XYZ file of C-alpha atoms in Angstrom:
416
model
C 3.206 6.574 26.909
C 1.826 3.496 28.664
C -1.731 4.795 28.228
C -1.272 5.696 24.537
C -1.505 3.262 21.634
C 1.518 3.306 19.284
C 1.269 5.796 16.426
C -0.528 4.381 13.432
C -2.648 1.924 15.424
C -6.249 2.122 16.569
C -8.488 0.751 19.310
C -11.811 -0.733 18.237
C -14.981 -0.308 20.301
C -18.495 1.173 20.201
C -20.046 2.292 16.918
C -16.737 2.068 15.076
C -16.343 -1.572 16.068
C -19.946 -2.322 15.169
C -19.514 -0.865 11.673
C -16.303 -2.794 11.120
C -17.995 -6.014 12.246
C -20.871 -5.388 9.825
C -18.525 -4.773 6.873
C -16.608 -7.951 7.660
C -19.850 -9.919 8.020
C -21.037 -8.654 4.631
C -17.715 -9.719 3.092
C -17.949 -13.182 4.680
C -21.554 -13.665 3.571
C -20.686 -12.669 0.022
C -17.722 -15.072 -0.070
C -20.031 -17.864 1.088
C -22.310 -17.199 -1.887
C -19.270 -17.245 -4.223
C -18.112 -20.556 -2.620
C -14.878 -18.966 -1.379
C -13.453 -20.574 1.765
C -11.775 -18.700 4.612
C -8.071 -19.145 5.335
C -6.186 -17.848 8.380
C -2.403 -17.563 8.150
C 0.131 -16.469 10.786
C 0.571 -12.787 11.595
C 4.302 -13.205 10.960
C 6.215 -15.161 8.330
C 9.845 -15.740 7.377
C 11.149 -12.499 5.841
C 12.331 -14.268 2.685
C 8.696 -15.034 1.772
C 7.980 -11.353 1.229
C 11.354 -10.649 -0.348
C 10.768 -13.325 -2.978
C 7.026 -12.930 -3.296
C 6.336 -9.204 -2.955
C 9.690 -8.190 -4.482
C 12.932 -6.847 -3.056
C 12.729 -3.608 -5.068
C 9.230 -2.662 -3.866
C 8.608 0.081 -1.329
C 6.871 -2.494 0.880
C 10.033 -4.601 1.238
C 12.584 -1.773 1.165
C 10.858 0.731 3.452
C 7.669 -0.478 5.096
C 8.113 -3.944 6.621
C 8.299 -4.608 10.345
C 11.213 -7.057 10.400
C 13.074 -8.458 13.405
C 15.381 -11.317 14.398
C 13.724 -13.760 16.784
C 15.401 -15.623 19.655
C 16.365 -18.412 17.286
C 18.248 -16.009 15.027
C 15.620 -16.160 12.271
C 14.553 -13.085 10.314
C 10.807 -12.684 10.857
C 8.423 -10.113 9.370
C 4.919 -9.071 10.398
C 2.810 -9.617 7.299
C 2.562 -6.411 5.206
C -0.169 -7.917 2.981
C -2.194 -11.094 2.761
C -1.417 -12.693 -0.602
C 2.080 -14.086 0.014
C 1.019 -15.853 3.223
C -2.090 -17.324 1.597
C -0.075 -18.674 -1.335
C 2.563 -20.063 1.044
C -0.284 -21.899 2.823
C -1.543 -23.158 -0.558
C 1.885 -24.631 -1.350
C 2.760 -25.968 2.117
C -0.591 -27.696 2.582
C -0.548 -29.120 -0.955
C -3.825 -27.470 -1.908
C -2.728 -27.872 -5.528
C -3.712 -31.546 -5.081
C -7.310 -30.476 -4.419
C -9.796 -29.944 -7.274
C -8.895 -26.656 -8.917
C -9.499 -23.769 -8.704
C -8.935 -23.143 -5.003
C -10.707 -20.001 -3.814
C -9.630 -18.504 -0.482
C -10.502 -15.356 1.434
C -9.073 -13.790 4.555
C -9.676 -10.886 6.893
C -6.345 -10.222 8.503
C -4.262 -7.594 10.270
C -1.392 -6.231 8.153
C 1.563 -4.083 9.155
C 3.384 -1.381 7.212
C 5.644 1.333 8.510
C 4.417 4.383 6.626
C 3.083 7.809 7.435
C -0.326 7.341 9.075
C -3.184 9.136 7.318
C -6.938 8.907 6.950
C -7.931 5.349 6.155
C -4.318 4.110 6.275
C -2.688 2.877 9.487
C 0.537 1.083 10.364
C -1.535 -1.767 11.720
C -4.527 -2.070 9.453
C -6.863 -4.845 8.339
C -7.320 -6.331 4.915
C -10.116 -8.277 3.308
C -8.672 -10.256 0.433
C -9.478 -13.067 -1.976
C -7.035 -15.387 -3.761
C -8.334 -17.434 -6.714
C -5.698 -20.048 -7.602
C -5.587 -22.430 -10.554
C -7.400 -20.721 -13.442
C -5.745 -18.913 -16.379
C -9.177 -17.897 -17.674
C -10.173 -14.195 -17.608
C -13.385 -15.400 -15.919
C -11.287 -15.636 -12.744
C -10.678 -11.879 -12.915
C -14.359 -11.325 -13.637
C -15.272 -13.331 -10.532
C -13.171 -11.267 -8.113
C -14.089 -7.983 -9.804
C -17.790 -8.879 -9.537
C -17.383 -9.753 -5.868
C -15.720 -6.410 -5.097
C -18.291 -4.479 -7.107
C -21.144 -6.235 -5.301
C -19.622 -5.625 -1.859
C -19.080 -1.930 -2.545
C -22.705 -1.603 -3.657
C -24.002 -3.510 -0.626
C -21.989 -1.297 1.693
C -23.500 1.740 -0.008
C -20.411 3.561 -1.282
C -21.144 5.587 -4.389
C -19.313 6.202 -7.644
C -16.631 3.504 -7.286
C -15.551 2.581 -10.817
C -13.456 -0.351 -12.008
C -10.141 0.664 -13.632
C -8.179 -2.047 -15.461
C -4.810 -2.376 -17.168
C -2.471 -5.130 -18.336
C 1.237 -5.119 -17.508
C 1.934 -8.276 -19.480
C 3.956 -11.387 -18.736
C 7.737 -11.564 -18.156
C 8.307 -11.889 -21.913
C 6.521 -8.689 -22.929
C 7.532 -6.917 -19.717
C 11.152 -7.143 -20.842
C 10.347 -5.497 -24.172
C 8.351 -2.814 -22.398
C 11.034 -2.186 -19.775
C 13.600 -1.568 -22.527
C 11.302 1.022 -24.127
C 10.522 2.633 -20.773
C 14.190 2.870 -19.756
C 15.020 4.456 -23.090
C 12.314 7.087 -22.501
C 13.251 7.726 -18.870
C 16.931 8.235 -19.681
C 15.910 11.283 -21.679
C 14.191 12.717 -18.557
C 16.481 11.358 -15.847
C 17.371 14.777 -14.412
C 13.733 15.438 -13.575
C 13.199 12.176 -11.683
C 13.302 11.935 -7.891
C 16.256 10.082 -6.383
C 14.135 7.036 -5.642
C 12.982 6.773 -9.239
C 16.545 7.119 -10.483
C 17.247 3.923 -8.530
C 14.007 2.324 -9.702
C 14.924 3.050 -13.310
C 17.868 0.662 -12.927
C 16.353 -1.982 -10.610
C 12.660 -2.017 -11.541
C 11.618 0.657 -14.059
C 7.907 -0.213 -13.885
C 7.839 1.230 -10.332
C 8.528 4.696 -11.786
C 5.035 4.660 -13.320
C 3.625 4.271 -9.807
C 5.536 7.210 -8.255
C 3.418 9.881 -6.556
C 6.003 12.694 -6.779
C 4.586 15.539 -8.967
C 7.742 15.797 -11.078
C 7.812 12.070 -11.798
C 4.059 12.001 -12.500
C 4.535 14.736 -15.097
C 7.341 12.796 -16.783
C 5.559 9.424 -16.919
C 2.436 11.059 -18.319
C 3.946 10.708 -21.804
C 5.908 7.505 -21.149
C 5.293 4.332 -23.180
C 2.310 2.309 -21.984
C 2.336 -1.388 -21.182
C -0.690 -2.262 -23.321
C 1.209 -1.145 -26.445
C 3.892 -3.798 -25.821
C 1.788 -6.850 -24.940
C 2.639 -10.162 -26.552
C -0.045 -11.948 -28.546
C -1.189 -14.078 -25.579
C -1.378 -11.172 -23.103
C -3.150 -8.971 -25.635
C -5.742 -11.686 -26.300
C -6.248 -12.190 -22.551
C -6.822 -8.470 -21.963
C -9.248 -8.179 -24.892
C -11.204 -11.218 -23.670
C -11.455 -9.697 -20.199
C -12.857 -6.472 -21.663
C -15.343 -8.435 -23.769
C -16.604 -10.356 -20.754
C -16.952 -7.219 -18.636
C -18.852 -5.502 -21.448
C -21.238 -8.422 -21.943
C -21.853 -8.615 -18.217
C -22.561 -4.859 -18.162
C -19.839 -4.189 -15.597
C -18.645 -0.598 -16.207
C -14.871 -0.267 -16.498
C -12.191 2.079 -17.719
C -8.820 1.140 -19.219
C -6.314 3.042 -17.074
C -2.743 2.621 -18.302
C -1.410 4.373 -15.191
C -2.209 1.352 -13.002
C 0.783 -0.918 -12.425
C 0.274 -1.762 -8.704
C 3.093 -1.620 -6.188
C 3.965 -5.314 -5.829
C 6.243 -7.332 -8.116
C 4.158 -10.497 -8.318
C 1.517 -9.079 -10.686
C 1.310 -10.279 -14.294
C -1.180 -9.442 -17.028
C -4.313 -7.937 -15.442
C -4.106 -5.290 -12.730
C -7.150 -3.419 -11.472
C -8.403 -0.902 -8.956
C -11.786 0.365 -7.827
C -11.503 4.161 -7.711
C -14.055 6.624 -6.328
C -14.993 9.965 -7.873
C -12.341 11.753 -5.803
C -9.617 9.536 -7.246
C -9.035 7.435 -4.113
C -8.446 3.703 -4.494
C -10.904 1.579 -2.497
C -9.479 -1.769 -3.554
C -6.723 -3.123 -5.784
C -5.600 -6.432 -7.200
C -4.704 -8.393 -10.268
C -3.322 -11.577 -11.755
C -0.107 -13.161 -10.462
C 0.586 -16.286 -12.497
C 4.181 -16.736 -11.291
C 3.862 -16.217 -7.523
C 3.421 -19.910 -6.666
C 6.596 -20.657 -8.626
C 8.469 -17.791 -6.943
C 7.605 -19.275 -3.548
C 8.180 -23.001 -4.127
C 10.366 -23.018 -7.257
C 8.556 -25.981 -8.800
C 5.497 -25.197 -10.866
C 3.573 -22.034 -11.704
C -0.120 -21.797 -10.918
C -2.246 -19.101 -12.613
C -3.812 -16.947 -9.906
C -5.726 -13.734 -9.353
C -6.735 -11.822 -6.243
C -7.282 -8.505 -4.497
C -6.828 -6.744 -1.191
C -9.227 -4.226 0.352
C -8.306 -2.085 3.344
C -11.062 -2.242 5.954
C -10.020 1.083 7.516
C -10.150 2.806 4.137
C -13.685 1.527 3.549
C -14.761 2.749 6.997
C -13.166 6.141 6.319
C -15.258 6.640 3.198
C -18.408 5.326 4.865
C -17.992 8.058 7.465
C -17.087 10.658 4.857
C -20.216 9.869 2.819
C -22.383 9.761 5.979
C -23.394 6.169 5.310
C -24.807 4.280 8.271
C -25.112 0.533 8.023
C -27.810 -1.457 9.825
C -28.501 0.077 13.245
C -27.478 -1.774 16.371
C -30.073 -4.321 17.450
C -32.087 -2.986 20.388
C -32.191 -4.698 23.764
C -35.416 -6.669 23.787
C -35.854 -6.739 27.546
C -34.274 -5.339 30.681
C -34.909 -7.544 33.716
C -34.790 -5.463 36.886
C -33.998 -7.246 40.157
C -35.612 -6.309 43.456
C -34.013 -7.887 46.535
C -31.019 -10.173 47.002
C -33.088 -13.361 47.261
C -34.460 -12.851 43.723
C -31.057 -12.518 42.030
C -30.379 -16.128 41.084
C -33.878 -16.912 39.790
C -34.093 -13.599 37.946
C -30.761 -14.283 36.277
C -31.930 -17.780 35.341
C -34.826 -16.105 33.542
C -32.358 -13.773 31.753
C -30.210 -16.737 30.720
C -33.139 -18.759 29.380
C -34.397 -15.815 27.322
C -30.924 -15.309 25.837
C -30.808 -18.963 24.821
C -34.209 -18.434 23.165
C -32.604 -15.761 20.966
C -33.460 -12.504 22.733
C -31.100 -9.690 23.695
C -31.608 -9.327 27.431
C -29.821 -7.228 30.045
C -30.035 -7.047 33.824
C -28.448 -5.412 36.890
C -24.890 -6.196 38.009
C -24.308 -3.084 40.141
C -26.800 -3.517 43.008
C -28.694 -0.440 41.829
C -32.036 0.589 43.280
C -35.096 -0.221 41.199
C -35.416 3.435 40.207
C -31.766 3.545 39.112
C -32.215 0.318 37.181
C -35.104 1.810 35.214
C -33.010 4.884 34.378
C -30.240 2.573 33.199
C -32.693 0.543 31.076
C -33.846 3.792 29.498
C -30.245 4.746 28.640
C -29.789 1.332 27.043
C -32.904 1.978 24.922
C -34.412 -1.302 26.070
C -37.746 -1.968 24.334
C -39.352 -3.571 27.399
C -38.628 -3.858 31.107
C -39.855 -6.095 33.885
C -39.086 -6.064 37.607
C -38.518 -9.419 39.333
C -38.776 -9.677 43.124
C -39.906 -12.236 45.669
C -43.602 -11.525 45.059
C -43.266 -11.938 41.282
C -41.435 -15.226 41.719
C -44.015 -16.504 44.201
C -46.979 -15.670 41.969
C -45.165 -16.367 38.661
C -46.410 -13.016 37.371
C -44.877 -9.656 36.533
C -45.689 -6.403 34.773
C -43.916 -5.935 31.435
C -43.546 -2.292 30.436
C -43.310 -0.897 26.923
C -40.598 1.763 27.356
C -41.787 3.761 24.354
C -45.494 4.038 25.267
C -45.320 3.459 29.012
C -48.035 0.786 28.744
C -47.774 -1.996 31.347
C -49.266 -5.483 31.059
C -49.399 -8.243 33.649
C -48.091 -11.547 32.291
C -47.013 -14.976 33.512
C -43.226 -15.179 33.863
C -43.074 -18.593 32.199
C -44.828 -17.046 29.173
C -42.353 -14.158 28.850
C -40.621 -15.585 25.742
C -43.986 -15.994 23.987
C -44.976 -12.419 24.888
C -41.725 -11.065 23.454
C -42.276 -13.129 20.319
C -45.755 -11.653 19.852
C -44.477 -8.116 20.318
């Protein structure tokens, strides 16, 4: 067991790590263009934050959280998602006093105890954005545009935006009454979990994945038919903006999302196989739920990095190839080590990817190693080369060798 990672976790190295790093870099670069600033919050928070923010009746809180009592007797939970922690940071650090809106992004580990499957791990990583302070549907458009752009840049195909509105607390109550009335007529066919949900949080029944429950809710009342005037106007304005901006979307009344803090808009990006690549929505009451003082209109999303990588592999999409090693500096003789390494160091500072020998290999073995590394050029440095300030640089693809001055090596690499 000591040499095995816990179930539902993953080690990151090699090509897999490189691809993850590239996806995260693309996300960061895109956020920079959208003027969205990075926030880092603790890996663990007080359990009550998720109970109040995410919702005590959600599967995340009831079944999936890693919760423990620390040595001070406090109930602590490893973060199951990124939004609650980011909004807690917004409140605690008084970011509401800054010019609004406040736009934050994070790339963070998240922890959920659930059955591990492709693209879904117990310790996974989320890229998320929280846009706090704007009630305008343009806030939704901003985060939807960002996700759409990132998915296109990554190269995933056929990911379409699905949107719905679940209303505000006022119209949710009217809808819940209608939904409960419908579900009571089909209660015998519901799973045991949904029988409990019907009493505690009926909207969660819509989100159930059990075949029997899915068949029942197929004909259930839909949230968009019970929206109040304000929520209906908000949803129509969002659709108008998306249409004018030529962002394809589909109204999908089956989307309710699995977290209690959502209000009005909820959305997902779904691929042609029906898998969700990213999900989010508006949560105008979450700031109030956390600090109990004043609501702040907000919208955001979370994207699972592992899920994105899973579909990149499934669609045989390769991101930018690994940068090649510009030069391998071979070392001949102990007395040349320090000066040869100084040359390596200087070239690295000049911006080149340079490798050398750390294993006391023979020159022949070093050249074999350079070939395995796919180094573009090699040069051997020994006492004679240092004395004459010259060496022979070799093009590893053509085999061509050229004598050059060692102090001109950076310029030669630049030319080539």
